[in-house]
XYZ file of C-alpha atoms in Angstrom:
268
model
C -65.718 -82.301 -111.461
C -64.945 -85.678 -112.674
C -65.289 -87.750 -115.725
C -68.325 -89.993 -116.377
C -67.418 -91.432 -119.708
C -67.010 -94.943 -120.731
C -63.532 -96.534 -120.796
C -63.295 -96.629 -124.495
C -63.549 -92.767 -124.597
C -60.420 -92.772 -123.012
C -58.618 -93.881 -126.241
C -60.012 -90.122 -128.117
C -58.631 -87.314 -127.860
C -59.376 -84.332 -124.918
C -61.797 -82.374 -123.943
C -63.657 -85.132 -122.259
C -66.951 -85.807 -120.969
C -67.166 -84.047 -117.491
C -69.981 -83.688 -114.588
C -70.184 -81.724 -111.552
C -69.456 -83.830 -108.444
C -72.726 -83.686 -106.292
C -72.591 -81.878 -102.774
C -72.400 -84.051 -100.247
C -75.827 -85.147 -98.418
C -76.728 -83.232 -95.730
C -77.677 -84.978 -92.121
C -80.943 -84.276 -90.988
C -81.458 -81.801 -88.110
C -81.484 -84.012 -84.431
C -85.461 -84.106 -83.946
C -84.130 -82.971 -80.254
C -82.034 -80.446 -79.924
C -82.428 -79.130 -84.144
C -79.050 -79.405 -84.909
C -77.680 -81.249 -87.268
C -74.057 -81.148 -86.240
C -72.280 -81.886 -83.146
C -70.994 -79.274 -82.008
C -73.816 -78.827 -79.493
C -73.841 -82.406 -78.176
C -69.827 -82.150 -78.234
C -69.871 -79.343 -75.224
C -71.350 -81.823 -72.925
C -69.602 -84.201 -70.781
C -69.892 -88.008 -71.149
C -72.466 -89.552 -68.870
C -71.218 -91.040 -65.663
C -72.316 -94.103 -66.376
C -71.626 -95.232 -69.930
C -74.131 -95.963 -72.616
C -72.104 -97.561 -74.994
C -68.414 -99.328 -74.652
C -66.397 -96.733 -76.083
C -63.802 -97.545 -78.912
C -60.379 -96.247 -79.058
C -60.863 -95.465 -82.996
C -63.870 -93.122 -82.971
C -65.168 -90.040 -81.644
C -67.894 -89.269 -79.385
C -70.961 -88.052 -79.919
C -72.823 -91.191 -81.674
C -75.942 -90.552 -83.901
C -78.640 -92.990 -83.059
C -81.386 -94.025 -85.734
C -84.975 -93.807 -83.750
C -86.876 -95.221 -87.093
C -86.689 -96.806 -90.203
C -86.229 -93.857 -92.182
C -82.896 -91.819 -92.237
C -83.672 -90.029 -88.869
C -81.435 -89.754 -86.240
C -80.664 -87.803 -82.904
C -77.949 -87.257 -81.136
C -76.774 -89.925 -78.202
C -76.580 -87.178 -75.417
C -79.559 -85.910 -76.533
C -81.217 -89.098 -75.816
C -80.235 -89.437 -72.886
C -81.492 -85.925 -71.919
C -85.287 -86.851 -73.617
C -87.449 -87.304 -70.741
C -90.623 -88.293 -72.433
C -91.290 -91.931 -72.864
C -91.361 -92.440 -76.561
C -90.112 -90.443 -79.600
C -92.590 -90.149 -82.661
C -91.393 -89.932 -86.505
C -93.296 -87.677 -88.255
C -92.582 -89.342 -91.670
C -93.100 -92.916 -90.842
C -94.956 -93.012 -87.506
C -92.599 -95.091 -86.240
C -92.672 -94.759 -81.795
C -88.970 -95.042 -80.239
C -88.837 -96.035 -76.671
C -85.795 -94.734 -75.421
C -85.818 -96.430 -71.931
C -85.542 -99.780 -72.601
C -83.438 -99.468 -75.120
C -81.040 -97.617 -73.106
C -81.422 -99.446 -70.349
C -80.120 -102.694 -72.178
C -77.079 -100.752 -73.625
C -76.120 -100.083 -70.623
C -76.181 -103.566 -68.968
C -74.347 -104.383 -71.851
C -71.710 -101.451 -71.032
C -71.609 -102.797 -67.628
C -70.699 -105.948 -68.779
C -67.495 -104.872 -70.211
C -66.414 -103.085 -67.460
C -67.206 -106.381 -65.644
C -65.467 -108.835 -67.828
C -62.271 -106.040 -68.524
C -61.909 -106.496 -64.540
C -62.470 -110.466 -64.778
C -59.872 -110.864 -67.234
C -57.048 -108.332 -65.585
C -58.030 -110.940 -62.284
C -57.699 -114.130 -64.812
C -54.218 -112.726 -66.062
C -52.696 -112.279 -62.698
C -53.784 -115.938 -61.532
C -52.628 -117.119 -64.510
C -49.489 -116.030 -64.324
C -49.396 -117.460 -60.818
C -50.577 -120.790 -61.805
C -47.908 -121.155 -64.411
C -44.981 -120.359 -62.364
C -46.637 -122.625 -59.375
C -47.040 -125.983 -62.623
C -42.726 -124.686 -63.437
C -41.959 -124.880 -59.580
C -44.170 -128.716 -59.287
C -42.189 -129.815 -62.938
C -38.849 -128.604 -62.054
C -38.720 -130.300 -58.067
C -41.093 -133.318 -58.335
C -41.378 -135.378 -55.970
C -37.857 -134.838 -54.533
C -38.685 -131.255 -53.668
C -36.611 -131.517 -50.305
C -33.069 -132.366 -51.352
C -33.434 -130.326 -54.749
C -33.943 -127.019 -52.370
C -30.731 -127.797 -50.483
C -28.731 -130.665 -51.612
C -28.377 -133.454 -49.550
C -30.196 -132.490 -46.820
C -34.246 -133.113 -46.207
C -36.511 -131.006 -45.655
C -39.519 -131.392 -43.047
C -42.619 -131.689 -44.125
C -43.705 -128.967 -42.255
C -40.456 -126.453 -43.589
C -41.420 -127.689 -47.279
C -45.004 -126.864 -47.014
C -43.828 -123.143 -45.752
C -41.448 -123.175 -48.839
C -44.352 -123.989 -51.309
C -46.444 -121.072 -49.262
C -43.681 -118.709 -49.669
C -42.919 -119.718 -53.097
C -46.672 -119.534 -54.073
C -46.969 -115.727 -52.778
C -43.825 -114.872 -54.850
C -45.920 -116.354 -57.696
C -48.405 -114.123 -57.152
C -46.181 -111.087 -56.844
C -44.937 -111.869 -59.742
C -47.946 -111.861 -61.780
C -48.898 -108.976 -60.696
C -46.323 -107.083 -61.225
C -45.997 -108.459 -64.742
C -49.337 -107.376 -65.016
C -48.788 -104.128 -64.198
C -45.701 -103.088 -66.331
C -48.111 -104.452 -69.213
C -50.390 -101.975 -68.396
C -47.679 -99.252 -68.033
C -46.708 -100.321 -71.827
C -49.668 -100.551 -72.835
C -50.056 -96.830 -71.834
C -46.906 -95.159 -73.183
C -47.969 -97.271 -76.459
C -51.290 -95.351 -76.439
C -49.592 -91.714 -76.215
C -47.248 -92.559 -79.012
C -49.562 -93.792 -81.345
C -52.979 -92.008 -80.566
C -51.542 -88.769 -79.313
C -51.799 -87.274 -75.649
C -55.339 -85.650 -76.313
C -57.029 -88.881 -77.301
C -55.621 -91.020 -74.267
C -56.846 -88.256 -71.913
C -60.390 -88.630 -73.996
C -60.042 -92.037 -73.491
C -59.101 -92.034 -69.431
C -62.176 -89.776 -69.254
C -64.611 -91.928 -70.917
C -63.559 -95.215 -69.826
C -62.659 -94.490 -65.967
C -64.018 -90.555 -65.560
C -60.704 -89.579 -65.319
C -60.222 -86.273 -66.024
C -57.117 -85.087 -66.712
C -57.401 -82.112 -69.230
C -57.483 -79.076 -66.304
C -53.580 -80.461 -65.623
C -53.377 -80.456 -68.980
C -54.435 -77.008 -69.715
C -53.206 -75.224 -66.259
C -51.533 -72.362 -66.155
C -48.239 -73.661 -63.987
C -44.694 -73.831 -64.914
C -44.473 -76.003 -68.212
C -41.963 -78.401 -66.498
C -44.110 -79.014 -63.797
C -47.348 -79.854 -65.798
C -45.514 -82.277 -67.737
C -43.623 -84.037 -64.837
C -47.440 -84.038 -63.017
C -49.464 -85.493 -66.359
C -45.911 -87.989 -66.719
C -46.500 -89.363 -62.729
C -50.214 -89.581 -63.081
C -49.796 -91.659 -66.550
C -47.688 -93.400 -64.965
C -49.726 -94.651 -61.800
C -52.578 -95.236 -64.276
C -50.837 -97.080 -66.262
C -49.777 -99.212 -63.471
C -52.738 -99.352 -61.718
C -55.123 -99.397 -64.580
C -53.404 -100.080 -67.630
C -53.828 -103.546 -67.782
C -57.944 -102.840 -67.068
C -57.711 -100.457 -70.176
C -56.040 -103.035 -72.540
C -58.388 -105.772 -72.064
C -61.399 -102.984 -72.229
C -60.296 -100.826 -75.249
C -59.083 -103.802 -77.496
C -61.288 -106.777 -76.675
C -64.586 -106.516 -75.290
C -65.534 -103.026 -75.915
C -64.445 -103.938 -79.718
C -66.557 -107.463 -79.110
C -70.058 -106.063 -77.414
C -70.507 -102.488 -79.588
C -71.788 -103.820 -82.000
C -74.932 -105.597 -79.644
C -74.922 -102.435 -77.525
C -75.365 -100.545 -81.105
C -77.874 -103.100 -82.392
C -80.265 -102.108 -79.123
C -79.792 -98.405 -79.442
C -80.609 -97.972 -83.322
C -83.915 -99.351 -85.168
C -83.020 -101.343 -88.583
C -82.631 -99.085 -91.887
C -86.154 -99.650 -94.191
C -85.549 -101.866 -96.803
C -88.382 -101.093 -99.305
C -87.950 -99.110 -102.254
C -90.203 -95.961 -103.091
């Protein structure tokens, strides 16, 4: 209960004006499956190849809106309809799930795609700036600042420059992977161990949650879930940075705008 009163009520003496707080609106049943909770959809696996970019602050499974009126179905259930369109009862609204799926998932694909572009970008970038440090520190006097007074060849600077350009490139990536390695541990500390694996497995289908939940020694499940973080982290971590905070964050929302048909507007 809680009080409806005006402000100036306030000023009297109790008892006060109270009302019953109203229940909280029940979701429709899914037109699919007939439930109108998750806990069906939540038993199945993602789908191998995403439908929407997922985001690091919400749960899966997504309701999708297939008309104007409040009507919705369950993502995975969706994706499991195998006729062509989905009719509303109420409004007579027709839902075509392919196409509409079918552009989500170009637009899932693109994240993965520009995620990779950018790790790629980072690495060469880091190159290219230590290469422009290298050209503004030695000039044009590149042979006598490598050894003192005596000159270089042309031929034993240009193998310099080489060498010094792959160390460049070492360099970057290796900076790029202990970001990703940070990035990582960062995750598990803030998120929790359960939500990172959630997120491995719907980001890269990696699954670690059998390791997780196997029945070996204690010490050796957490030294094997430690070493595999780990090589994600350096392998990957980078990859899941750029994807979890950036362009998954940037393109949901257009993935989201294909998927789900605009709220009515008109008032009965």
């Amino acid at each position: 209960m809680h009080y409806t009163g005006s402000p100036a009520d306030l000023l009297n003496p109790p008892p006060y004006a109270i009302q019953e707080r109203r229940g909280s609106h029940k979701r429709r049943p899914c037109p699919i499956c007939s439930y109108s909770s998750n806990q069906t959809a939540e038993r199945r696996r993602p789908p191998l190849f995403p439908v929407m970019p997922y985001l690091i602050h919400k749960s899966r499974p997504h309701h999708i809106r297939t008309c104007p009126c409040p009507q919705r179905v369950h993502l995975t259930c969706l994706l499991s309809y195998e006729k062509k369109e989905i009719d509303c009862e109420v409004c007579g609204y027709v839902y075509r799930p392919r196409l509409r799926v079918f552009f989500s998932r170009l637009v899932c694909l693109m994240t993965h795609v520009l995620s990779l572009g950018s790790v790629v970008g980072l690495i060469f970038g880091l190159a290219q700036l230590g290469s422009a440090l290298d050209k503004l520190g030695l000039g044009n006097e590149a042979g006598t600042k490598l050894d003192g007074d005596e000159t270089w060849q042309d031929h034993e600077l240009q193998q310099i420059m080489e060498w010094l350009q792959l160390v460049h490139y070492a360099t970057g990536a290796a900076g790029e992977a202990l970001l990703g390695l940070v990035y990582v541990v960062g995750v598990c500390g803030v998120i929790g161990i359960d939500r990172t694996l959630h997120m491995l497995d719907d980001i890269i289908h990696v699954n670690l949650q059998p390791l997780r939940r196997s029945s070996t020694p204690d010490w050796l499940r957490k030294s094997l879930m430690v070493t595999c973080l780990t090589l994600l982290g350096l392998t990957l971590g980078t990859y899941l940075l750029f994807y979890s905070w950036i362009w998954a964050c940037l393109l949901h929302h257009v993935s989201s705008r294909s998927l789900n048909v605009a709220p009515s507007t008109k008032v009965s």
